[in-house]
Tab-separated table of C-alpha atoms and ligand atoms in Angstrom:
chain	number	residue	atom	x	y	z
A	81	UNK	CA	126.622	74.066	-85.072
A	82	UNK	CA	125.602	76.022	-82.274
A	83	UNK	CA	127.298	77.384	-79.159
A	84	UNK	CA	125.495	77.632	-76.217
A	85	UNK	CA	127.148	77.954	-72.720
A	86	UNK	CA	127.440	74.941	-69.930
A	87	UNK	CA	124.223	73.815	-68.806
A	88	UNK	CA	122.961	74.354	-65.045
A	89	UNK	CA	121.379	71.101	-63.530
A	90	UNK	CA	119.622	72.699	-60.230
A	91	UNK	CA	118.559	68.734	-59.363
A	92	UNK	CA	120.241	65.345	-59.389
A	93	UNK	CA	120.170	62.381	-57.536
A	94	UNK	CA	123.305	61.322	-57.686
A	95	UNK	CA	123.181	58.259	-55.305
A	96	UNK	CA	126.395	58.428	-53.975
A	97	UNK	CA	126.938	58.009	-50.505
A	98	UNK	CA	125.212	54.535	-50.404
A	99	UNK	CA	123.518	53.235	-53.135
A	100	UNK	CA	126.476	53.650	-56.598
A	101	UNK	CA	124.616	50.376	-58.040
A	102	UNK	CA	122.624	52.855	-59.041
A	103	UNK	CA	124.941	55.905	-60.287
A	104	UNK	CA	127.788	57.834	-58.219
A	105	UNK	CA	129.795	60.599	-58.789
A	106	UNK	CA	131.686	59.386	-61.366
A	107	UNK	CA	128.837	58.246	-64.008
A	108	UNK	CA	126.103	60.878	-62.758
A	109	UNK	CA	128.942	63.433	-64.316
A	110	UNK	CA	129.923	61.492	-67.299
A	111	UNK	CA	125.872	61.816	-67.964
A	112	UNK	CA	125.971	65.286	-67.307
A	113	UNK	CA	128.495	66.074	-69.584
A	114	UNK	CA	127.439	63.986	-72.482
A	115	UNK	CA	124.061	65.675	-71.297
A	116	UNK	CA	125.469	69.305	-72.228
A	117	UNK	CA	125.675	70.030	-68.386
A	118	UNK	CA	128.564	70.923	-66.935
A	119	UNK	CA	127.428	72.181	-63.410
A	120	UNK	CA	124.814	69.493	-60.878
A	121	UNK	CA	123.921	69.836	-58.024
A	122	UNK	CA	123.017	67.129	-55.724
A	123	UNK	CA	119.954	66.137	-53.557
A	124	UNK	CA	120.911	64.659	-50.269
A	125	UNK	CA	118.626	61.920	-49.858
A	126	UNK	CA	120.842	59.290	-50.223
A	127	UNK	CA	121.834	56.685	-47.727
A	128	UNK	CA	123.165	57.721	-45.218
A	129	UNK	CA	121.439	61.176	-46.522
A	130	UNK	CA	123.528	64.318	-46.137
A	131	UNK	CA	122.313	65.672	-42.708
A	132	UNK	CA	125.185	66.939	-40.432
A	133	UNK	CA	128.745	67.847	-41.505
A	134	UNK	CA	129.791	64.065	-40.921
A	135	UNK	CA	127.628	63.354	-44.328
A	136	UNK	CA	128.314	66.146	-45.993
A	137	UNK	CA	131.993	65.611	-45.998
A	138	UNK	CA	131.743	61.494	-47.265
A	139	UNK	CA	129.617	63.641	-50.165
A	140	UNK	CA	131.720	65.996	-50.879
A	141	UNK	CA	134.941	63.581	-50.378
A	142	UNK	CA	133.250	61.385	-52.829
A	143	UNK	CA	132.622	64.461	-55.303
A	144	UNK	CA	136.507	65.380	-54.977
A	145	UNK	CA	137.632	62.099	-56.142
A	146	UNK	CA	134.948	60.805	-58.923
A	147	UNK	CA	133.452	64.148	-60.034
A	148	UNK	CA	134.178	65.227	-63.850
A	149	UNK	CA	132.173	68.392	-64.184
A	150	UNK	CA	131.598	70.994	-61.548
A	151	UNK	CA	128.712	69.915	-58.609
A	152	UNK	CA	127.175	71.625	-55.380
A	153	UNK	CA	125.632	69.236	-52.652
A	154	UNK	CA	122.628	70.336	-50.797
A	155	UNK	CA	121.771	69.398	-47.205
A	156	UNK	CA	118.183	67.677	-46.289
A	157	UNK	CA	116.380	69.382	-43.615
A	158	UNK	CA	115.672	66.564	-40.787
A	159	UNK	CA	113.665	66.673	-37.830
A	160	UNK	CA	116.501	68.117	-35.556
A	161	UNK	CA	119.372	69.392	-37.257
A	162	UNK	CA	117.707	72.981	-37.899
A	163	UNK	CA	120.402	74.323	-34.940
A	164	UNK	CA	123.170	72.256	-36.859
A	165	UNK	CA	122.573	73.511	-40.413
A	166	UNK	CA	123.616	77.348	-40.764
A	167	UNK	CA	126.754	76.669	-40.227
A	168	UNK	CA	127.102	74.399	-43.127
A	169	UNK	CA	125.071	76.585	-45.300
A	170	UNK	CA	128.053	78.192	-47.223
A	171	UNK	CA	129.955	74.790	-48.100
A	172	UNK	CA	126.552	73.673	-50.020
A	173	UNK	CA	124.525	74.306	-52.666
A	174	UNK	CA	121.405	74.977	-50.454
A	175	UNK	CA	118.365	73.480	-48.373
A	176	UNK	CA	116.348	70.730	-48.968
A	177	UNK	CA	113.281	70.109	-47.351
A	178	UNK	CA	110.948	67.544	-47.920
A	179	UNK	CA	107.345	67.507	-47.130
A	180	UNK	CA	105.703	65.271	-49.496
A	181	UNK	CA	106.636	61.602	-49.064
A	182	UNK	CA	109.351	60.461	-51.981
A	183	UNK	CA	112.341	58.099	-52.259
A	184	UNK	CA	114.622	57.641	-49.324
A	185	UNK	CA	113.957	58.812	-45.700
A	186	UNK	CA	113.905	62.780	-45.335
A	187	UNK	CA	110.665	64.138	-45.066
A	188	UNK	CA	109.042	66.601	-42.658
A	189	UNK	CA	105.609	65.586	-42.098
A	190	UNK	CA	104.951	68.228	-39.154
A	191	UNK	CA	104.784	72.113	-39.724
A	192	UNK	CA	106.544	72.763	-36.473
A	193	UNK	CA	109.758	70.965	-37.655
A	194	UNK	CA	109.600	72.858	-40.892
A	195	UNK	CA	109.729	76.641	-39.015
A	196	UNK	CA	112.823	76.379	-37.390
A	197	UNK	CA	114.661	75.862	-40.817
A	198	UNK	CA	112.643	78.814	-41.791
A	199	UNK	CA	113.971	80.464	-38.575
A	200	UNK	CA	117.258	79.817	-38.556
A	201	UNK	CA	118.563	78.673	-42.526
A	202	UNK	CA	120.436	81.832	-43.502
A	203	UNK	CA	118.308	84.021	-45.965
A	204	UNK	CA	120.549	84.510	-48.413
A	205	UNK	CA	121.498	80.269	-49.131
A	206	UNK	CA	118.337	79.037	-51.011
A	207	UNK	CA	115.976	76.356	-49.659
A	208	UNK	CA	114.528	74.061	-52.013
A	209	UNK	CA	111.292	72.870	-51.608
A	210	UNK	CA	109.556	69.299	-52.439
A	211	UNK	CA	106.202	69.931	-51.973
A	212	UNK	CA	102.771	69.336	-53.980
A	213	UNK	CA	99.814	70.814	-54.152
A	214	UNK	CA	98.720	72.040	-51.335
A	215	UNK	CA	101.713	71.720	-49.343
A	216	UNK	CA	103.661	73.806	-51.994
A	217	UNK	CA	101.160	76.392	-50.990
A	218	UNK	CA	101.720	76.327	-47.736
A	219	UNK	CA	105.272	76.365	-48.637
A	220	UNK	CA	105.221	79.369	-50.580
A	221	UNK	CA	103.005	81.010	-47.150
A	222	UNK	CA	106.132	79.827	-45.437
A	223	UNK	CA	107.994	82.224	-47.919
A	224	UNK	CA	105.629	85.020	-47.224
A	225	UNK	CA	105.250	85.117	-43.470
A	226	UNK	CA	110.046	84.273	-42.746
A	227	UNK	CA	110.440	86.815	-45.550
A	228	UNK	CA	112.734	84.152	-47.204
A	229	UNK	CA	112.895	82.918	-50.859
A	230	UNK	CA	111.958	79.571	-51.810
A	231	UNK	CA	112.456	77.450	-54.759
A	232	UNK	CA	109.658	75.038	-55.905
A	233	UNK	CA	111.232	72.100	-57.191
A	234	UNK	CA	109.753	69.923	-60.366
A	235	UNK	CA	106.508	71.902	-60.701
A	236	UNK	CA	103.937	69.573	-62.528
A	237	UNK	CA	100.226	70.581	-62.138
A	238	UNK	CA	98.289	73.490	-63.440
A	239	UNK	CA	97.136	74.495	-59.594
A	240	UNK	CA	101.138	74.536	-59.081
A	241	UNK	CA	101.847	76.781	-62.066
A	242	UNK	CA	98.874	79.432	-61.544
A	243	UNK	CA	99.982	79.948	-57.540
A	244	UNK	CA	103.361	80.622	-58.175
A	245	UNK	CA	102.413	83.279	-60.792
A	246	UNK	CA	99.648	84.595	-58.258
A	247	UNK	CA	102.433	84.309	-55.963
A	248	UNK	CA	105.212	86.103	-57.678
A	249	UNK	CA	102.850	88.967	-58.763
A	250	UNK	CA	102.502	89.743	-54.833
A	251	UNK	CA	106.208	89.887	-54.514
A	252	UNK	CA	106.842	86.700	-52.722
A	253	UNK	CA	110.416	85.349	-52.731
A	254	UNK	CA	109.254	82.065	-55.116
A	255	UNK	CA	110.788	80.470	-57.852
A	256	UNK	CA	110.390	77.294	-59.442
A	257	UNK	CA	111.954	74.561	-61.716
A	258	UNK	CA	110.200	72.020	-63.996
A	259	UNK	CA	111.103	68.601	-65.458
A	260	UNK	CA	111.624	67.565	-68.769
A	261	UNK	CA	109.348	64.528	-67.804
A	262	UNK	CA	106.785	66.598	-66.827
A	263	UNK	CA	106.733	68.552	-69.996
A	264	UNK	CA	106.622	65.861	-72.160
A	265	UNK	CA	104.629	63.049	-70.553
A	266	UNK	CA	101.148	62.729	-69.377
A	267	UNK	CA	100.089	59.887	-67.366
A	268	UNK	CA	98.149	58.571	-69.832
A	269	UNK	CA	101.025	58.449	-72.318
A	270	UNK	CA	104.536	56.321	-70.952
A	271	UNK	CA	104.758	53.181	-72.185
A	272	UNK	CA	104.852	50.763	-69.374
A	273	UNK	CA	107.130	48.092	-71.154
A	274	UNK	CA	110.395	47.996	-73.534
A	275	UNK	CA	108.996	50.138	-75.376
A	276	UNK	CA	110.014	53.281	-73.990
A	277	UNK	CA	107.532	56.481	-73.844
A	278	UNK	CA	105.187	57.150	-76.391
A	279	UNK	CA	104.088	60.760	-77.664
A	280	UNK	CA	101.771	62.009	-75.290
A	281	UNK	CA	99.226	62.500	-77.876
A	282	UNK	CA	99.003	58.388	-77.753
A	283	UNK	CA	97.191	56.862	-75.159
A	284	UNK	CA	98.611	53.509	-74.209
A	285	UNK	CA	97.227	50.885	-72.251
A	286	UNK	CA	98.824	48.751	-69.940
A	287	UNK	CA	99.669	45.780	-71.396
A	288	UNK	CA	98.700	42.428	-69.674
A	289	UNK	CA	101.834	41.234	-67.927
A	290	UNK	CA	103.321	44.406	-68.256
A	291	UNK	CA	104.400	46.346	-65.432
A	292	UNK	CA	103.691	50.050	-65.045
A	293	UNK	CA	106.909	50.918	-62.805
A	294	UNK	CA	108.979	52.534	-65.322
A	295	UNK	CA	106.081	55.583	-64.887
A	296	UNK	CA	106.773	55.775	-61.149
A	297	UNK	CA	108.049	59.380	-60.493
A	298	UNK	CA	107.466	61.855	-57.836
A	299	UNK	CA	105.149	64.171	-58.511
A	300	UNK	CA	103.268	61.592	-60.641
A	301	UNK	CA	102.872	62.957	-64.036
A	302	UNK	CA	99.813	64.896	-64.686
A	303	UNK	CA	97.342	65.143	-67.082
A	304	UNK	CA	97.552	66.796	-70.473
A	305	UNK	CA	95.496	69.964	-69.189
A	306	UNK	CA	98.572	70.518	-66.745
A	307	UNK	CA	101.405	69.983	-69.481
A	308	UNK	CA	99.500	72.498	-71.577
A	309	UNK	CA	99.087	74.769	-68.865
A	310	UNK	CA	103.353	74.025	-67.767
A	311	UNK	CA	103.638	75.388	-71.534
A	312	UNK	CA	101.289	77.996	-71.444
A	313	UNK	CA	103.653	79.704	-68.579
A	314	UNK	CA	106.484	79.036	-69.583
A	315	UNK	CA	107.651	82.279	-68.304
A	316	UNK	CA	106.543	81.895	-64.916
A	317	UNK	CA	109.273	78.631	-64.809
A	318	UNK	CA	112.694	79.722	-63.634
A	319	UNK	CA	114.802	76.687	-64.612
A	320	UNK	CA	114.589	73.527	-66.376
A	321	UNK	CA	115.986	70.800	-63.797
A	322	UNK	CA	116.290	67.695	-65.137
A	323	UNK	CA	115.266	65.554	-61.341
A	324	UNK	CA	117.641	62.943	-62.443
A	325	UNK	CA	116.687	59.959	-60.534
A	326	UNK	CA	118.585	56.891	-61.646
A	327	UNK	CA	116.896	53.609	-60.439
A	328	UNK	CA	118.174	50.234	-62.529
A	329	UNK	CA	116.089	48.439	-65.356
A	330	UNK	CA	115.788	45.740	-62.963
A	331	UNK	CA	114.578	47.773	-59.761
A	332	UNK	CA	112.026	49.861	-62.076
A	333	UNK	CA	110.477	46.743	-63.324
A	334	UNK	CA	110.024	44.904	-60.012
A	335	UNK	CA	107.370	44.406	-58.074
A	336	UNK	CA	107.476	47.317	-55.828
A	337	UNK	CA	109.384	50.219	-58.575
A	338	UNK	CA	110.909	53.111	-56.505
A	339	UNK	CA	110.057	56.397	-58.796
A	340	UNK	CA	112.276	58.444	-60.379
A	341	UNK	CA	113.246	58.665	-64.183
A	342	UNK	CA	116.783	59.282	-65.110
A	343	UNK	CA	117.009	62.671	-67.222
A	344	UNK	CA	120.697	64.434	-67.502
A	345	UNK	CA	121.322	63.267	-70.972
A	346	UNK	CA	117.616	63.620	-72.646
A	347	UNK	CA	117.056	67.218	-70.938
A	348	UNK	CA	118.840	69.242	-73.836
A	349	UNK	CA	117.783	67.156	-77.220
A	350	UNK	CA	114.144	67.206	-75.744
A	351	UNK	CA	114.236	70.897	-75.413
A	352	UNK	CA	115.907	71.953	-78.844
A	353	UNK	CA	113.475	69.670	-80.631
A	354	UNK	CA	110.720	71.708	-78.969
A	355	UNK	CA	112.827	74.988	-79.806
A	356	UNK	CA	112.236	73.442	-83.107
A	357	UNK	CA	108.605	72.406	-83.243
A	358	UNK	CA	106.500	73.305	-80.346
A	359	UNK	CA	105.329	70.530	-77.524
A	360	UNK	CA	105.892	66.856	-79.313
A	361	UNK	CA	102.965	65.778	-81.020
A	362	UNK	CA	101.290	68.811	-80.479
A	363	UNK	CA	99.805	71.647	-82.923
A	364	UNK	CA	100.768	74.250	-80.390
A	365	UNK	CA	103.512	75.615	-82.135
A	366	UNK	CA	106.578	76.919	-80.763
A	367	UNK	CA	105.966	77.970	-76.920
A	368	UNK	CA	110.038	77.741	-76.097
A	369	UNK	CA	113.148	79.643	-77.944
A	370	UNK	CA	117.004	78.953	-77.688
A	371	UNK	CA	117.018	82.287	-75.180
A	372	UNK	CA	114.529	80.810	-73.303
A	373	UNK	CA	116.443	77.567	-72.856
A	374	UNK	CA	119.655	79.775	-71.650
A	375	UNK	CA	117.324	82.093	-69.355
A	376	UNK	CA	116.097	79.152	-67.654
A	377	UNK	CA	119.304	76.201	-68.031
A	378	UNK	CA	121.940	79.328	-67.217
A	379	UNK	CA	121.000	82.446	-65.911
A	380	UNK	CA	118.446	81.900	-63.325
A	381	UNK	CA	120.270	78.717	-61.898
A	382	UNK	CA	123.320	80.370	-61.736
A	383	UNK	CA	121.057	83.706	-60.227
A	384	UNK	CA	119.017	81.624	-57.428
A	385	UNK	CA	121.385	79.295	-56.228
A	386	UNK	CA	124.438	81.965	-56.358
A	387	UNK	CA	126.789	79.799	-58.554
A	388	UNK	CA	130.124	81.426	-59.542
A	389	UNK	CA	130.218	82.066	-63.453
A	390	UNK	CA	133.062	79.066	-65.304
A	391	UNK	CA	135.327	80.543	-67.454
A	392	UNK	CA	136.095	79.656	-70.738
A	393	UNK	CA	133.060	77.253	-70.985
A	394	UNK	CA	130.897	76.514	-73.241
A	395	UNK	CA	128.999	73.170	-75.357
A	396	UNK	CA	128.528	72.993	-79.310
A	397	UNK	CA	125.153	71.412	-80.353
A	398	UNK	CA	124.653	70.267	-84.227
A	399	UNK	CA	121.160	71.297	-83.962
A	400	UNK	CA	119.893	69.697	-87.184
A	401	UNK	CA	121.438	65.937	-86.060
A	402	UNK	CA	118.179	64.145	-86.080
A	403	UNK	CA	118.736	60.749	-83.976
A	404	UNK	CA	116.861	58.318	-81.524
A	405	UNK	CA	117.180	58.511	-77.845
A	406	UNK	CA	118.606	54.908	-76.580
A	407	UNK	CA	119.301	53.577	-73.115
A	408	UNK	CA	122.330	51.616	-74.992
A	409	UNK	CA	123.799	55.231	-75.527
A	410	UNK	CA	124.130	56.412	-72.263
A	411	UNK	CA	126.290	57.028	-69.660
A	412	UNK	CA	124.180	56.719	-67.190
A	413	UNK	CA	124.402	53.511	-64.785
A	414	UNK	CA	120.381	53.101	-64.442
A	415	UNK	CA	120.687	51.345	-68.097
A	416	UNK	CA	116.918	52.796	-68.759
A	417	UNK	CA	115.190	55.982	-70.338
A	418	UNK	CA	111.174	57.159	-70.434
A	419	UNK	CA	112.261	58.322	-73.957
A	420	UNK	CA	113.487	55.484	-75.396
A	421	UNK	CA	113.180	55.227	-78.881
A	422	UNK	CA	112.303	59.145	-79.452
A	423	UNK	CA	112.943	61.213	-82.304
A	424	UNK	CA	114.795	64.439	-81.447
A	425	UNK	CA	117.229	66.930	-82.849
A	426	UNK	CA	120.478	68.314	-81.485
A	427	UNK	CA	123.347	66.109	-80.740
A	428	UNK	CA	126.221	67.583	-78.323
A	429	UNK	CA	129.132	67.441	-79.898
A	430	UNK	CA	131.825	68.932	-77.453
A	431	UNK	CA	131.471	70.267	-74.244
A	432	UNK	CA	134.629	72.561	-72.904
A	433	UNK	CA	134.670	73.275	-69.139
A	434	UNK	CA	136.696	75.637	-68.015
A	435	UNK	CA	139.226	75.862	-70.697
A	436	UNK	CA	139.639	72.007	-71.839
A	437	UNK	CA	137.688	69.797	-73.942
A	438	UNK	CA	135.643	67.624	-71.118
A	439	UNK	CA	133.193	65.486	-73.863
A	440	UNK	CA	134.028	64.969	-77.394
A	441	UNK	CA	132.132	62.794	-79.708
A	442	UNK	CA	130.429	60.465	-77.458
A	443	UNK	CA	133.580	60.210	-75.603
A	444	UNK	CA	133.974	61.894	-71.938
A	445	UNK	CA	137.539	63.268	-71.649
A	446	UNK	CA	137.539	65.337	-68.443
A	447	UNK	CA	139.029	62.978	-65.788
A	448	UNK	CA	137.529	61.997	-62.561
A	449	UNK	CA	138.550	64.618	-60.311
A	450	UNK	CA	138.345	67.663	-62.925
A	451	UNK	CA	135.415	68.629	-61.038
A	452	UNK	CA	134.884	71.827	-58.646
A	453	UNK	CA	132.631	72.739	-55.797
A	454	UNK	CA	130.693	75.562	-56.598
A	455	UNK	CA	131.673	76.525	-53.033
A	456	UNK	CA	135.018	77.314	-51.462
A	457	UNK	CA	135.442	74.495	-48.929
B	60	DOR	O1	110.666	60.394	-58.566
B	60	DOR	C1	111.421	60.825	-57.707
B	60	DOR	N1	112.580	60.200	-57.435
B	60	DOR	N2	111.070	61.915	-57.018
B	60	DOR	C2	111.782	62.325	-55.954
B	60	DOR	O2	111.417	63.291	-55.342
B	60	DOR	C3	112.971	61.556	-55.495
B	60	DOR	C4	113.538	60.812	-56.604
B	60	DOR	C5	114.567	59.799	-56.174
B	60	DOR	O3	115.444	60.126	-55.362
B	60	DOR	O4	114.537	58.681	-56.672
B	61	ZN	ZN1	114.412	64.902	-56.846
């Protein structure tokens, strides 16, 4: 058995104001705990999304209520709430801006509506960014010319990975986060069906009939040269965030999929198996250790996004529990995982937040409730 401390989930979609078919408060923390996580925090593009202080409060309200570990909310950058947002800065967990199109309706398509959130979002209260490509590099510019930091959220493509090193090694506020998914999954290699994901060593095809929605995620996942090249610099990535993005069975395999993949409760068996034995399916070797897994799940979350340390918690992992990840096994309302059906190692056994047992033995023991802002409200 090991002991490792709560894990730090800088990104989760926890649906809830609007859409709890999908998750809410109540099972997006049951997940996180079974997960190994015992801090979230979440995005704001729900519906209504979190905007003004109107939406953060039904967020936060909700959080009070249903939440069973502890959770930030962020705020979503809009086209004219830039003069509204400071104020609300230190009752969430930070920025987000959109400027790539995604799921739900908060995106910034215009430079001019990004600068005044540059402008006036106080420095020290992070802004996450979702932006690919190109637009993360005009993102990280943004960084350069307000003098502010910026985090890059689920980094996926070599391009991504080299400019934020470049970028770092001129001293530009940056950091970054990358996804499980995009770690572990080309886009050559999900299974489309049942099935769950493959290896991504196995090319698939797409089956006739089947339908390739389960693989819809934002950013798309990449090819194998940019997984390699995630691993090769590994220590340019600041934190693992899992992007949690529950959509139902049903919704992923209809005829127009909305992407996202859940993640909270694959993120930590995934990891330890590669602690284990390099990249799946891979000859690489081993490109990840247990204190890089703390570095990046504990201390640089809890660093960049100015999280308050919990006391008297911690999670015990049987690392050598060798199971399969199933869908049927989670506590997750989306009913569905990209790794169904993998092998991994590390089952978490007991989770203690903050001086009581919260998960024990598949069984989630902190009430709704038991969870804290990260902020004083
Ligand atoms: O795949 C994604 N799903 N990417 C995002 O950026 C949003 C997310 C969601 O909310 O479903
Ligand atoms: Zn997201």
């Amino acid at each position: 058995m090991i002991k490792l401390p709560g894990l730090i989930d800088p990104h989760v979609h926890v649906r809830e104001p609007g859409q709890t078919h999908k998750e809410d408060w109540d099972s997006a923390t049951q997940a996180a705990l079974a997960g190994g996580v015992t801090t979230i925090l979440a995005m704001p593009n729900t519906q209504p999304p979190i905007f003004d202080k109107t939406t953060l409060n039904l967020a936060l309200d909700a959080a009070k209520q249903k939440a069973r570990c502890d959770y930030g909310q962020f705020l979503g950058a809009g086209p004219d709430n830039a003069n509204v947002l400071p104020a609300l800065a230190d009752k969430a967990a930070g920025l987000k801006m959109y400027l790539d199109s995604t799921f739900g309706e908060l995106r910034l398509d215009d430079m001019t509506l990004w600068m005044p959130h540059f402008i006036n979002f106080p420095k020290s209260a992070p802004i996450v960014l979702h932006s690919e490509s190109r637009t993360m590099a005009a993102g990280i510019l943004f960084a350069a010319i307000y003098d502010r930091p910026v985090h890059i959220a689920h980094v996926s493509l070599k391009e991504e990975i080299l400019l934020i090193k470049a970028a770092k090694e001129k001293g530009i506020k940056v950091t970054c986060e990358v996804c499980p998914h995009h770690l572990f999954l080309t886009a050559e290699s999900p299974s489309p069906s049942g099935g769950g994901a493959r290896r991504r060593t196995e090319l698939v095809e797409v089956g006739e009939g089947e339908s390739s929605g389960r693989c819809e995620v934002r950013p798309r996942l990449a090819t194998q040269e940019d997984v390699e090249a995630l691993w090769q610099n590994m220590d340019v990535i600041d934190c693992f965030a899992t992007d949690h993005a529950p959509h139902t069975i049903e919704e992923k395999d209809s005829d127009n999929p909305p992407p996202g993949f859940p993640g909270l409760e694959t993120l930590l068996p995934l990891l330890l198996t590669a602690v284990d034995d390099g990249p799946f399916g891979t000859a690489q070797g081993r490109l990840l250790t247990i204190d890089d897994l703390i570095q990046k799940s504990v201390i640089n979350p809890r660093r960049i996004f100015h999280l308050p340390e919990q006391p008297e918690t911690w999670i015990e992992v049987d690392e050598s529990a060798e199971y399969e990840i199933k869908a049927a096994n989670q506590f997750t309302r989306c009913g569905w995982t990209p790794f169904e059906g993998w092998k991994v190692k590390g089952r978490v056994r007991r989770v203690v937040l903050r001086g009581k047992t919260a998960f024990e033995d598949g069984k989630i023991l902190a009430e709704a409730g038991f969870g804290k802002n990260i902020r004083k409200v």
